Each structure stands twice: as C-alpha cells, then as structure tokens.
Amino acid sequence: MAFTEQERRQLLALKGVGPTVLQRLEQLGYHNLAQLAEADAGHIVQAAASLLGSSCWKNSPQARAAIQAVIAHARLIFPGVASSP
C-alpha cells in the first residue's frame, strides 16, 4: 500500500519533501493523508531514526520541518483530525 498519485503530488510539492521522505513515511506505515493528520512529528522522526539505526532524522531540523509540513498539509485536508496532546 502507498500514497495515491494525487497525495504524492501534493506532498512532493511541499518544501523539503522529496521521494526519500515519502519512502520513509511508507516504511513506517503511513499510506494516506488521514493517517498523517493524526500523526506526531516527534514520533515520526524518532521512528525513522530507529528504523535507520541513525540519529540523523531525529536530530535534523530539515527532516523535522519536512515532517511538520506533511502533517500540517494533511490537517488542512482533514481539519477535524489531529493527534491528542
């Protein structure tokens, strides 16, 4: 399972989001915008760092900004959905 072509185009249009970001999200089990609207950026970058066995995702401001942009976009599409505080 993967993002639809429309979702891919939308996400790739965001600053800092490229094919590798989408690949990592899919590897972590995120396959649509509704899932991302419920997601937490801190959790995603931590999980990506663990997946790769490297702290680069966790410590990178660019990676965090890209994931935050993805989540913000998803929440625009699904405004009633957000993670719990």
JSON list of N, CA and C in Angstrom, two decimals:
[
{"chain": "A", "resi": 1, "resn": "MET", "atom": "N", "xyz": [0.84, -1.18, 0.00]},
{"chain": "A", "resi": 1, "resn": "MET", "atom": "CA", "xyz": [0.00, 0.00, 0.00]},
{"chain": "A", "resi": 1, "resn": "MET", "atom": "C", "xyz": [0.89, 1.24, 0.00]},
{"chain": "A", "resi": 2, "resn": "ALA", "atom": "N", "xyz": [0.42, 2.29, -0.68]},
{"chain": "A", "resi": 2, "resn": "ALA", "atom": "CA", "xyz": [1.21, 3.51, -0.79]},
{"chain": "A", "resi": 2, "resn": "ALA", "atom": "C", "xyz": [0.28, 4.71, -0.95]},
{"chain": "A", "resi": 3, "resn": "PHE", "atom": "N", "xyz": [0.87, 5.89, -0.89]},
{"chain": "A", "resi": 3, "resn": "PHE", "atom": "CA", "xyz": [0.09, 7.11, -1.12]},
{"chain": "A", "resi": 3, "resn": "PHE", "atom": "C", "xyz": [-0.47, 7.08, -2.54]},
{"chain": "A", "resi": 4, "resn": "THR", "atom": "N", "xyz": [-1.64, 7.67, -2.74]},
{"chain": "A", "resi": 4, "resn": "THR", "atom": "CA", "xyz": [-2.20, 7.79, -4.09]},
{"chain": "A", "resi": 4, "resn": "THR", "atom": "C", "xyz": [-1.32, 8.75, -4.88]},
{"chain": "A", "resi": 5, "resn": "GLU", "atom": "N", "xyz": [-1.46, 8.73, -6.19]},
{"chain": "A", "resi": 5, "resn": "GLU", "atom": "CA", "xyz": [-0.68, 9.65, -7.03]},
{"chain": "A", "resi": 5, "resn": "GLU", "atom": "C", "xyz": [-1.00, 11.10, -6.68]},
{"chain": "A", "resi": 6, "resn": "GLN", "atom": "N", "xyz": [-2.26, 11.39, -6.41]},
{"chain": "A", "resi": 6, "resn": "GLN", "atom": "CA", "xyz": [-2.65, 12.75, -6.04]},
{"chain": "A", "resi": 6, "resn": "GLN", "atom": "C", "xyz": [-1.98, 13.17, -4.72]},
{"chain": "A", "resi": 7, "resn": "GLU", "atom": "N", "xyz": [-2.01, 12.28, -3.73]},
{"chain": "A", "resi": 7, "resn": "GLU", "atom": "CA", "xyz": [-1.36, 12.58, -2.45]},
{"chain": "A", "resi": 7, "resn": "GLU", "atom": "C", "xyz": [0.14, 12.76, -2.63]},
{"chain": "A", "resi": 8, "resn": "ARG", "atom": "N", "xyz": [0.75, 11.92, -3.46]},
{"chain": "A", "resi": 8, "resn": "ARG", "atom": "CA", "xyz": [2.19, 12.02, -3.72]},
{"chain": "A", "resi": 8, "resn": "ARG", "atom": "C", "xyz": [2.52, 13.40, -4.31]},
{"chain": "A", "resi": 9, "resn": "ARG", "atom": "N", "xyz": [1.75, 13.82, -5.30]},
{"chain": "A", "resi": 9, "resn": "ARG", "atom": "CA", "xyz": [1.99, 15.12, -5.93]},
{"chain": "A", "resi": 9, "resn": "ARG", "atom": "C", "xyz": [1.86, 16.24, -4.91]},
{"chain": "A", "resi": 10, "resn": "GLN", "atom": "N", "xyz": [0.82, 16.17, -4.08]},
{"chain": "A", "resi": 10, "resn": "GLN", "atom": "CA", "xyz": [0.61, 17.20, -3.07]},
{"chain": "A", "resi": 10, "resn": "GLN", "atom": "C", "xyz": [1.79, 17.25, -2.10]},
{"chain": "A", "resi": 11, "resn": "LEU", "atom": "N", "xyz": [2.21, 16.10, -1.63]},
{"chain": "A", "resi": 11, "resn": "LEU", "atom": "CA", "xyz": [3.29, 16.06, -0.64]},
{"chain": "A", "resi": 11, "resn": "LEU", "atom": "C", "xyz": [4.63, 16.47, -1.24]},
{"chain": "A", "resi": 12, "resn": "LEU", "atom": "N", "xyz": [4.90, 16.03, -2.46]},
{"chain": "A", "resi": 12, "resn": "LEU", "atom": "CA", "xyz": [6.17, 16.39, -3.10]},
{"chain": "A", "resi": 12, "resn": "LEU", "atom": "C", "xyz": [6.25, 17.88, -3.42]},
{"chain": "A", "resi": 13, "resn": "ALA", "atom": "N", "xyz": [5.12, 18.56, -3.46]},
{"chain": "A", "resi": 13, "resn": "ALA", "atom": "CA", "xyz": [5.11, 20.00, -3.71]},
{"chain": "A", "resi": 13, "resn": "ALA", "atom": "C", "xyz": [5.49, 20.80, -2.46]},
{"chain": "A", "resi": 14, "resn": "LEU", "atom": "N", "xyz": [5.51, 20.14, -1.30]},
{"chain": "A", "resi": 14, "resn": "LEU", "atom": "CA", "xyz": [5.84, 20.82, -0.05]},
{"chain": "A", "resi": 14, "resn": "LEU", "atom": "C", "xyz": [7.35, 21.01, 0.07]},
{"chain": "A", "resi": 15, "resn": "LYS", "atom": "N", "xyz": [7.75, 22.13, 0.64]},
{"chain": "A", "resi": 15, "resn": "LYS", "atom": "CA", "xyz": [9.17, 22.43, 0.82]},
{"chain": "A", "resi": 15, "resn": "LYS", "atom": "C", "xyz": [9.83, 21.36, 1.69]},
{"chain": "A", "resi": 16, "resn": "GLY", "atom": "N", "xyz": [10.94, 20.83, 1.19]},
{"chain": "A", "resi": 16, "resn": "GLY", "atom": "CA", "xyz": [11.72, 19.86, 1.95]},
{"chain": "A", "resi": 16, "resn": "GLY", "atom": "C", "xyz": [11.26, 18.42, 1.82]},
{"chain": "A", "resi": 17, "resn": "VAL", "atom": "N", "xyz": [10.15, 18.21, 1.12]},
{"chain": "A", "resi": 17, "resn": "VAL", "atom": "CA", "xyz": [9.62, 16.85, 0.99]},
{"chain": "A", "resi": 17, "resn": "VAL", "atom": "C", "xyz": [10.00, 16.30, -0.38]},
{"chain": "A", "resi": 18, "resn": "GLY", "atom": "N", "xyz": [10.74, 15.20, -0.35]},
{"chain": "A", "resi": 18, "resn": "GLY", "atom": "CA", "xyz": [11.14, 14.54, -1.58]},
{"chain": "A", "resi": 18, "resn": "GLY", "atom": "C", "xyz": [10.79, 13.07, -1.52]},
{"chain": "A", "resi": 19, "resn": "PRO", "atom": "N", "xyz": [11.21, 12.32, -2.52]},
{"chain": "A", "resi": 19, "resn": "PRO", "atom": "CA", "xyz": [10.90, 10.89, -2.57]},
{"chain": "A", "resi": 19, "resn": "PRO", "atom": "C", "xyz": [11.38, 10.12, -1.34]},
{"chain": "A", "resi": 20, "resn": "THR", "atom": "N", "xyz": [12.51, 10.50, -0.76]},
{"chain": "A", "resi": 20, "resn": "THR", "atom": "CA", "xyz": [13.01, 9.78, 0.41]},
{"chain": "A", "resi": 20, "resn": "THR", "atom": "C", "xyz": [12.10, 9.98, 1.61]},
{"chain": "A", "resi": 21, "resn": "VAL", "atom": "N", "xyz": [11.58, 11.18, 1.78]},
{"chain": "A", "resi": 21, "resn": "VAL", "atom": "CA", "xyz": [10.64, 11.43, 2.89]},
{"chain": "A", "resi": 21, "resn": "VAL", "atom": "C", "xyz": [9.41, 10.55, 2.72]},
{"chain": "A", "resi": 22, "resn": "LEU", "atom": "N", "xyz": [8.86, 10.50, 1.51]},
{"chain": "A", "resi": 22, "resn": "LEU", "atom": "CA", "xyz": [7.69, 9.66, 1.26]},
{"chain": "A", "resi": 22, "resn": "LEU", "atom": "C", "xyz": [8.01, 8.18, 1.50]},
{"chain": "A", "resi": 23, "resn": "GLN", "atom": "N", "xyz": [9.17, 7.76, 1.06]},
{"chain": "A", "resi": 23, "resn": "GLN", "atom": "CA", "xyz": [9.59, 6.37, 1.27]},
{"chain": "A", "resi": 23, "resn": "GLN", "atom": "C", "xyz": [9.66, 6.04, 2.76]},
{"chain": "A", "resi": 24, "resn": "ARG", "atom": "N", "xyz": [10.25, 6.93, 3.55]},
{"chain": "A", "resi": 24, "resn": "ARG", "atom": "CA", "xyz": [10.35, 6.68, 4.99]},
{"chain": "A", "resi": 24, "resn": "ARG", "atom": "C", "xyz": [8.96, 6.62, 5.63]},
{"chain": "A", "resi": 25, "resn": "LEU", "atom": "N", "xyz": [8.08, 7.54, 5.24]},
{"chain": "A", "resi": 25, "resn": "LEU", "atom": "CA", "xyz": [6.72, 7.52, 5.78]},
{"chain": "A", "resi": 25, "resn": "LEU", "atom": "C", "xyz": [6.03, 6.19, 5.47]},
{"chain": "A", "resi": 26, "resn": "GLU", "atom": "N", "xyz": [6.18, 5.72, 4.25]},
{"chain": "A", "resi": 26, "resn": "GLU", "atom": "CA", "xyz": [5.57, 4.45, 3.86]},
{"chain": "A", "resi": 26, "resn": "GLU", "atom": "C", "xyz": [6.20, 3.29, 4.63]},
{"chain": "A", "resi": 27, "resn": "GLN", "atom": "N", "xyz": [7.51, 3.33, 4.82]},
{"chain": "A", "resi": 27, "resn": "GLN", "atom": "CA", "xyz": [8.17, 2.28, 5.59]},
{"chain": "A", "resi": 27, "resn": "GLN", "atom": "C", "xyz": [7.67, 2.26, 7.03]},
{"chain": "A", "resi": 28, "resn": "LEU", "atom": "N", "xyz": [7.27, 3.41, 7.54]},
{"chain": "A", "resi": 28, "resn": "LEU", "atom": "CA", "xyz": [6.77, 3.50, 8.91]},
{"chain": "A", "resi": 28, "resn": "LEU", "atom": "C", "xyz": [5.27, 3.20, 9.00]},
{"chain": "A", "resi": 29, "resn": "GLY", "atom": "N", "xyz": [4.64, 2.90, 7.87]},
{"chain": "A", "resi": 29, "resn": "GLY", "atom": "CA", "xyz": [3.23, 2.51, 7.88]},
{"chain": "A", "resi": 29, "resn": "GLY", "atom": "C", "xyz": [2.25, 3.62, 7.58]},
{"chain": "A", "resi": 30, "resn": "TYR", "atom": "N", "xyz": [2.73, 4.76, 7.15]},
{"chain": "A", "resi": 30, "resn": "TYR", "atom": "CA", "xyz": [1.84, 5.86, 6.77]},
{"chain": "A", "resi": 30, "resn": "TYR", "atom": "C", "xyz": [1.59, 5.76, 5.27]},
{"chain": "A", "resi": 31, "resn": "HIS", "atom": "N", "xyz": [0.31, 5.61, 4.90]},
{"chain": "A", "resi": 31, "resn": "HIS", "atom": "CA", "xyz": [-0.03, 5.40, 3.50]},
{"chain": "A", "resi": 31, "resn": "HIS", "atom": "C", "xyz": [-1.08, 6.35, 2.97]},
{"chain": "A", "resi": 32, "resn": "ASN", "atom": "N", "xyz": [-1.55, 7.28, 3.81]},
{"chain": "A", "resi": 32, "resn": "ASN", "atom": "CA", "xyz": [-2.52, 8.25, 3.33]},
{"chain": "A", "resi": 32, "resn": "ASN", "atom": "C", "xyz": [-2.51, 9.49, 4.23]},
{"chain": "A", "resi": 33, "resn": "LEU", "atom": "N", "xyz": [-3.13, 10.54, 3.72]},
{"chain": "A", "resi": 33, "resn": "LEU", "atom": "CA", "xyz": [-3.14, 11.81, 4.45]},
{"chain": "A", "resi": 33, "resn": "LEU", "atom": "C", "xyz": [-3.94, 11.74, 5.74]},
{"chain": "A", "resi": 34, "resn": "ALA", "atom": "N", "xyz": [-4.98, 10.92, 5.78]},
{"chain": "A", "resi": 34, "resn": "ALA", "atom": "CA", "xyz": [-5.77, 10.79, 7.01]},
{"chain": "A", "resi": 34, "resn": "ALA", "atom": "C", "xyz": [-4.90, 10.28, 8.15]},
{"chain": "A", "resi": 35, "resn": "GLN", "atom": "N", "xyz": [-4.04, 9.31, 7.88]},
{"chain": "A", "resi": 35, "resn": "GLN", "atom": "CA", "xyz": [-3.14, 8.80, 8.92]},
{"chain": "A", "resi": 35, "resn": "GLN", "atom": "C", "xyz": [-2.18, 9.90, 9.38]},
{"chain": "A", "resi": 36, "resn": "LEU", "atom": "N", "xyz": [-1.67, 10.66, 8.42]},
{"chain": "A", "resi": 36, "resn": "LEU", "atom": "CA", "xyz": [-0.72, 11.72, 8.76]},
{"chain": "A", "resi": 36, "resn": "LEU", "atom": "C", "xyz": [-1.37, 12.85, 9.54]},
{"chain": "A", "resi": 37, "resn": "ALA", "atom": "N", "xyz": [-2.64, 13.10, 9.31]},
{"chain": "A", "resi": 37, "resn": "ALA", "atom": "CA", "xyz": [-3.34, 14.14, 10.06]},
{"chain": "A", "resi": 37, "resn": "ALA", "atom": "C", "xyz": [-3.39, 13.81, 11.55]},
{"chain": "A", "resi": 38, "resn": "GLU", "atom": "N", "xyz": [-3.31, 12.54, 11.88]},
{"chain": "A", "resi": 38, "resn": "GLU", "atom": "CA", "xyz": [-3.33, 12.10, 13.28]},
{"chain": "A", "resi": 38, "resn": "GLU", "atom": "C", "xyz": [-1.93, 11.93, 13.87]},
{"chain": "A", "resi": 39, "resn": "ALA", "atom": "N", "xyz": [-0.92, 12.13, 13.05]},
{"chain": "A", "resi": 39, "resn": "ALA", "atom": "CA", "xyz": [0.45, 11.81, 13.44]},
{"chain": "A", "resi": 39, "resn": "ALA", "atom": "C", "xyz": [1.12, 12.93, 14.23]},
{"chain": "A", "resi": 40, "resn": "ASP", "atom": "N", "xyz": [2.21, 12.57, 14.88]},
{"chain": "A", "resi": 40, "resn": "ASP", "atom": "CA", "xyz": [3.04, 13.49, 15.64]},
{"chain": "A", "resi": 40, "resn": "ASP", "atom": "C", "xyz": [4.44, 13.52, 15.01]},
{"chain": "A", "resi": 41, "resn": "ALA", "atom": "N", "xyz": [4.92, 14.71, 14.68]},
{"chain": "A", "resi": 41, "resn": "ALA", "atom": "CA", "xyz": [6.22, 14.84, 14.02]},
{"chain": "A", "resi": 41, "resn": "ALA", "atom": "C", "xyz": [7.35, 14.24, 14.85]},
{"chain": "A", "resi": 42, "resn": "GLY", "atom": "N", "xyz": [7.34, 14.48, 16.14]},
{"chain": "A", "resi": 42, "resn": "GLY", "atom": "CA", "xyz": [8.38, 13.93, 17.01]},
{"chain": "A", "resi": 42, "resn": "GLY", "atom": "C", "xyz": [8.43, 12.42, 16.97]},
{"chain": "A", "resi": 43, "resn": "HIS", "atom": "N", "xyz": [7.26, 11.81, 16.98]},
{"chain": "A", "resi": 43, "resn": "HIS", "atom": "CA", "xyz": [7.18, 10.34, 16.92]},
{"chain": "A", "resi": 43, "resn": "HIS", "atom": "C", "xyz": [7.73, 9.84, 15.58]},
{"chain": "A", "resi": 44, "resn": "ILE", "atom": "N", "xyz": [7.35, 10.51, 14.49]},
{"chain": "A", "resi": 44, "resn": "ILE", "atom": "CA", "xyz": [7.79, 10.06, 13.17]},
{"chain": "A", "resi": 44, "resn": "ILE", "atom": "C", "xyz": [9.30, 10.16, 13.02]},
{"chain": "A", "resi": 45, "resn": "VAL", "atom": "N", "xyz": [9.91, 11.29, 13.41]},
{"chain": "A", "resi": 45, "resn": "VAL", "atom": "CA", "xyz": [11.36, 11.41, 13.24]},
{"chain": "A", "resi": 45, "resn": "VAL", "atom": "C", "xyz": [12.10, 10.43, 14.15]},
{"chain": "A", "resi": 46, "resn": "GLN", "atom": "N", "xyz": [11.57, 10.18, 15.34]},
{"chain": "A", "resi": 46, "resn": "GLN", "atom": "CA", "xyz": [12.18, 9.19, 16.24]},
{"chain": "A", "resi": 46, "resn": "GLN", "atom": "C", "xyz": [12.08, 7.79, 15.63]},
{"chain": "A", "resi": 47, "resn": "ALA", "atom": "N", "xyz": [10.92, 7.46, 15.09]},
{"chain": "A", "resi": 47, "resn": "ALA", "atom": "CA", "xyz": [10.72, 6.14, 14.48]},
{"chain": "A", "resi": 47, "resn": "ALA", "atom": "C", "xyz": [11.60, 5.97, 13.24]},
{"chain": "A", "resi": 48, "resn": "ALA", "atom": "N", "xyz": [11.74, 7.03, 12.45]},
{"chain": "A", "resi": 48, "resn": "ALA", "atom": "CA", "xyz": [12.60, 6.96, 11.27]},
{"chain": "A", "resi": 48, "resn": "ALA", "atom": "C", "xyz": [14.06, 6.77, 11.68]},
{"chain": "A", "resi": 49, "resn": "ALA", "atom": "N", "xyz": [14.48, 7.45, 12.73]},
{"chain": "A", "resi": 49, "resn": "ALA", "atom": "CA", "xyz": [15.85, 7.29, 13.22]},
{"chain": "A", "resi": 49, "resn": "ALA", "atom": "C", "xyz": [16.08, 5.86, 13.69]},
{"chain": "A", "resi": 50, "resn": "SER", "atom": "N", "xyz": [15.11, 5.30, 14.39]},
{"chain": "A", "resi": 50, "resn": "SER", "atom": "CA", "xyz": [15.23, 3.91, 14.86]},
{"chain": "A", "resi": 50, "resn": "SER", "atom": "C", "xyz": [15.26, 2.94, 13.69]},
{"chain": "A", "resi": 51, "resn": "LEU", "atom": "N", "xyz": [14.40, 3.19, 12.70]},
{"chain": "A", "resi": 51, "resn": "LEU", "atom": "CA", "xyz": [14.34, 2.33, 11.52]},
{"chain": "A", "resi": 51, "resn": "LEU", "atom": "C", "xyz": [15.69, 2.28, 10.81]},
{"chain": "A", "resi": 52, "resn": "LEU", "atom": "N", "xyz": [16.34, 3.44, 10.72]},
{"chain": "A", "resi": 52, "resn": "LEU", "atom": "CA", "xyz": [17.60, 3.53, 10.01]},
{"chain": "A", "resi": 52, "resn": "LEU", "atom": "C", "xyz": [18.81, 3.22, 10.88]},
{"chain": "A", "resi": 53, "resn": "GLY", "atom": "N", "xyz": [18.60, 3.14, 12.19]},
{"chain": "A", "resi": 53, "resn": "GLY", "atom": "CA", "xyz": [19.73, 2.92, 13.09]},
{"chain": "A", "resi": 53, "resn": "GLY", "atom": "C", "xyz": [20.67, 4.11, 13.11]},
{"chain": "A", "resi": 54, "resn": "SER", "atom": "N", "xyz": [20.10, 5.29, 12.91]},
{"chain": "A", "resi": 54, "resn": "SER", "atom": "CA", "xyz": [20.89, 6.52, 12.84]},
{"chain": "A", "resi": 54, "resn": "SER", "atom": "C", "xyz": [20.10, 7.66, 13.46]},
{"chain": "A", "resi": 55, "resn": "SER", "atom": "N", "xyz": [20.78, 8.56, 14.10]},
{"chain": "A", "resi": 55, "resn": "SER", "atom": "CA", "xyz": [20.09, 9.68, 14.75]},
{"chain": "A", "resi": 55, "resn": "SER", "atom": "C", "xyz": [19.84, 10.84, 13.80]},
{"chain": "A", "resi": 56, "resn": "CYS", "atom": "N", "xyz": [20.24, 10.70, 12.52]},
{"chain": "A", "resi": 56, "resn": "CYS", "atom": "CA", "xyz": [20.15, 11.85, 11.61]},
{"chain": "A", "resi": 56, "resn": "CYS", "atom": "C", "xyz": [18.73, 12.38, 11.47]},
{"chain": "A", "resi": 57, "resn": "TRP", "atom": "N", "xyz": [17.75, 11.52, 11.38]},
{"chain": "A", "resi": 57, "resn": "TRP", "atom": "CA", "xyz": [16.37, 12.00, 11.24]},
{"chain": "A", "resi": 57, "resn": "TRP", "atom": "C", "xyz": [15.91, 12.70, 12.51]},
{"chain": "A", "resi": 58, "resn": "LYS", "atom": "N", "xyz": [16.27, 12.15, 13.64]},
{"chain": "A", "resi": 58, "resn": "LYS", "atom": "CA", "xyz": [15.84, 12.72, 14.92]},
{"chain": "A", "resi": 58, "resn": "LYS", "atom": "C", "xyz": [16.47, 14.08, 15.17]},
{"chain": "A", "resi": 59, "resn": "ASN", "atom": "N", "xyz": [17.72, 14.26, 14.74]},
{"chain": "A", "resi": 59, "resn": "ASN", "atom": "CA", "xyz": [18.46, 15.48, 15.03]},
{"chain": "A", "resi": 59, "resn": "ASN", "atom": "C", "xyz": [18.42, 16.53, 13.93]},
{"chain": "A", "resi": 60, "resn": "SER", "atom": "N", "xyz": [17.85, 16.19, 12.79]},
{"chain": "A", "resi": 60, "resn": "SER", "atom": "CA", "xyz": [17.87, 17.10, 11.64]},
{"chain": "A", "resi": 60, "resn": "SER", "atom": "C", "xyz": [16.70, 18.07, 11.66]},
{"chain": "A", "resi": 61, "resn": "PRO", "atom": "N", "xyz": [16.98, 19.38, 11.72]},
{"chain": "A", "resi": 61, "resn": "PRO", "atom": "CA", "xyz": [15.90, 20.36, 11.63]},
{"chain": "A", "resi": 61, "resn": "PRO", "atom": "C", "xyz": [15.16, 20.28, 10.30]},
{"chain": "A", "resi": 62, "resn": "GLN", "atom": "N", "xyz": [15.88, 19.92, 9.23]},
{"chain": "A", "resi": 62, "resn": "GLN", "atom": "CA", "xyz": [15.26, 19.81, 7.92]},
{"chain": "A", "resi": 62, "resn": "GLN", "atom": "C", "xyz": [14.28, 18.64, 7.87]},
{"chain": "A", "resi": 63, "resn": "ALA", "atom": "N", "xyz": [14.66, 17.52, 8.45]},
{"chain": "A", "resi": 63, "resn": "ALA", "atom": "CA", "xyz": [13.76, 16.36, 8.47]},
{"chain": "A", "resi": 63, "resn": "ALA", "atom": "C", "xyz": [12.52, 16.67, 9.29]},
{"chain": "A", "resi": 64, "resn": "ARG", "atom": "N", "xyz": [12.70, 17.28, 10.45]},
{"chain": "A", "resi": 64, "resn": "ARG", "atom": "CA", "xyz": [11.56, 17.63, 11.30]},
{"chain": "A", "resi": 64, "resn": "ARG", "atom": "C", "xyz": [10.65, 18.62, 10.57]},
{"chain": "A", "resi": 65, "resn": "ALA", "atom": "N", "xyz": [11.23, 19.62, 9.90]},
{"chain": "A", "resi": 65, "resn": "ALA", "atom": "CA", "xyz": [10.43, 20.62, 9.18]},
{"chain": "A", "resi": 65, "resn": "ALA", "atom": "C", "xyz": [9.64, 19.97, 8.05]},
{"chain": "A", "resi": 66, "resn": "ALA", "atom": "N", "xyz": [10.26, 19.03, 7.35]},
{"chain": "A", "resi": 66, "resn": "ALA", "atom": "CA", "xyz": [9.56, 18.34, 6.26]},
{"chain": "A", "resi": 66, "resn": "ALA", "atom": "C", "xyz": [8.38, 17.55, 6.81]},
{"chain": "A", "resi": 67, "resn": "ILE", "atom": "N", "xyz": [8.59, 16.83, 7.90]},
{"chain": "A", "resi": 67, "resn": "ILE", "atom": "CA", "xyz": [7.51, 16.04, 8.50]},
{"chain": "A", "resi": 67, "resn": "ILE", "atom": "C", "xyz": [6.42, 16.96, 9.05]},
{"chain": "A", "resi": 68, "resn": "GLN", "atom": "N", "xyz": [6.80, 18.06, 9.66]},
{"chain": "A", "resi": 68, "resn": "GLN", "atom": "CA", "xyz": [5.80, 19.02, 10.15]},
{"chain": "A", "resi": 68, "resn": "GLN", "atom": "C", "xyz": [4.98, 19.59, 9.00]},
{"chain": "A", "resi": 69, "resn": "ALA", "atom": "N", "xyz": [5.62, 19.85, 7.86]},
{"chain": "A", "resi": 69, "resn": "ALA", "atom": "CA", "xyz": [4.91, 20.35, 6.68]},
{"chain": "A", "resi": 69, "resn": "ALA", "atom": "C", "xyz": [3.91, 19.32, 6.17]},
{"chain": "A", "resi": 70, "resn": "VAL", "atom": "N", "xyz": [4.33, 18.06, 6.15]},
{"chain": "A", "resi": 70, "resn": "VAL", "atom": "CA", "xyz": [3.46, 16.98, 5.70]},
{"chain": "A", "resi": 70, "resn": "VAL", "atom": "C", "xyz": [2.23, 16.88, 6.62]},
{"chain": "A", "resi": 71, "resn": "ILE", "atom": "N", "xyz": [2.46, 16.92, 7.92]},
{"chain": "A", "resi": 71, "resn": "ILE", "atom": "CA", "xyz": [1.36, 16.82, 8.88]},
{"chain": "A", "resi": 71, "resn": "ILE", "atom": "C", "xyz": [0.44, 18.03, 8.78]},
{"chain": "A", "resi": 72, "resn": "ALA", "atom": "N", "xyz": [1.01, 19.22, 8.64]},
{"chain": "A", "resi": 72, "resn": "ALA", "atom": "CA", "xyz": [0.19, 20.44, 8.51]},
{"chain": "A", "resi": 72, "resn": "ALA", "atom": "C", "xyz": [-0.68, 20.36, 7.27]},
{"chain": "A", "resi": 73, "resn": "HIS", "atom": "N", "xyz": [-0.12, 19.89, 6.17]},
{"chain": "A", "resi": 73, "resn": "HIS", "atom": "CA", "xyz": [-0.89, 19.74, 4.94]},
{"chain": "A", "resi": 73, "resn": "HIS", "atom": "C", "xyz": [-2.02, 18.73, 5.14]},
{"chain": "A", "resi": 74, "resn": "ALA", "atom": "N", "xyz": [-1.71, 17.61, 5.75]},
{"chain": "A", "resi": 74, "resn": "ALA", "atom": "CA", "xyz": [-2.72, 16.58, 5.99]},
{"chain": "A", "resi": 74, "resn": "ALA", "atom": "C", "xyz": [-3.85, 17.13, 6.85]},
{"chain": "A", "resi": 75, "resn": "ARG", "atom": "N", "xyz": [-3.52, 17.95, 7.82]},
{"chain": "A", "resi": 75, "resn": "ARG", "atom": "CA", "xyz": [-4.55, 18.52, 8.71]},
{"chain": "A", "resi": 75, "resn": "ARG", "atom": "C", "xyz": [-5.39, 19.58, 8.00]},
{"chain": "A", "resi": 76, "resn": "LEU", "atom": "N", "xyz": [-4.85, 20.19, 6.96]},
{"chain": "A", "resi": 76, "resn": "LEU", "atom": "CA", "xyz": [-5.67, 21.10, 6.14]},
{"chain": "A", "resi": 76, "resn": "LEU", "atom": "C", "xyz": [-6.71, 20.31, 5.36]},
{"chain": "A", "resi": 77, "resn": "ILE", "atom": "N", "xyz": [-6.32, 19.13, 4.90]},
{"chain": "A", "resi": 77, "resn": "ILE", "atom": "CA", "xyz": [-7.22, 18.28, 4.13]},
{"chain": "A", "resi": 77, "resn": "ILE", "atom": "C", "xyz": [-8.24, 17.61, 5.05]},
{"chain": "A", "resi": 78, "resn": "PHE", "atom": "N", "xyz": [-7.81, 17.23, 6.24]},
{"chain": "A", "resi": 78, "resn": "PHE", "atom": "CA", "xyz": [-8.65, 16.56, 7.24]},
{"chain": "A", "resi": 78, "resn": "PHE", "atom": "C", "xyz": [-8.68, 17.42, 8.51]},
{"chain": "A", "resi": 79, "resn": "PRO", "atom": "N", "xyz": [-9.39, 18.55, 8.49]},
{"chain": "A", "resi": 79, "resn": "PRO", "atom": "CA", "xyz": [-9.32, 19.51, 9.60]},
{"chain": "A", "resi": 79, "resn": "PRO", "atom": "C", "xyz": [-9.86, 19.00, 10.93]},
{"chain": "A", "resi": 80, "resn": "GLY", "atom": "N", "xyz": [-10.73, 18.04, 10.94]},
{"chain": "A", "resi": 80, "resn": "GLY", "atom": "CA", "xyz": [-11.28, 17.56, 12.20]},
{"chain": "A", "resi": 80, "resn": "GLY", "atom": "C", "xyz": [-10.43, 16.52, 12.88]},
{"chain": "A", "resi": 81, "resn": "VAL", "atom": "N", "xyz": [-9.30, 16.19, 12.26]},
{"chain": "A", "resi": 81, "resn": "VAL", "atom": "CA", "xyz": [-8.45, 15.12, 12.77]},
{"chain": "A", "resi": 81, "resn": "VAL", "atom": "C", "xyz": [-7.15, 15.71, 13.26]},
{"chain": "A", "resi": 82, "resn": "ALA", "atom": "N", "xyz": [-6.74, 15.36, 14.46]},
{"chain": "A", "resi": 82, "resn": "ALA", "atom": "CA", "xyz": [-5.45, 15.80, 15.00]},
{"chain": "A", "resi": 82, "resn": "ALA", "atom": "C", "xyz": [-5.06, 14.86, 16.11]},
{"chain": "A", "resi": 83, "resn": "SER", "atom": "N", "xyz": [-3.78, 14.77, 16.36]},
{"chain": "A", "resi": 83, "resn": "SER", "atom": "CA", "xyz": [-3.32, 13.90, 17.44]},
{"chain": "A", "resi": 83, "resn": "SER", "atom": "C", "xyz": [-3.70, 14.49, 18.78]},
{"chain": "A", "resi": 84, "resn": "SER", "atom": "N", "xyz": [-3.79, 13.64, 19.76]},
{"chain": "A", "resi": 84, "resn": "SER", "atom": "CA", "xyz": [-4.09, 14.08, 21.12]},
{"chain": "A", "resi": 84, "resn": "SER", "atom": "C", "xyz": [-2.89, 14.78, 21.70]},
{"chain": "A", "resi": 85, "resn": "PRO", "atom": "N", "xyz": [-3.09, 15.79, 22.57]},
{"chain": "A", "resi": 85, "resn": "PRO", "atom": "CA", "xyz": [-1.95, 16.49, 23.17]},
{"chain": "A", "resi": 85, "resn": "PRO", "atom": "C", "xyz": [-1.15, 15.60, 24.09]}
]
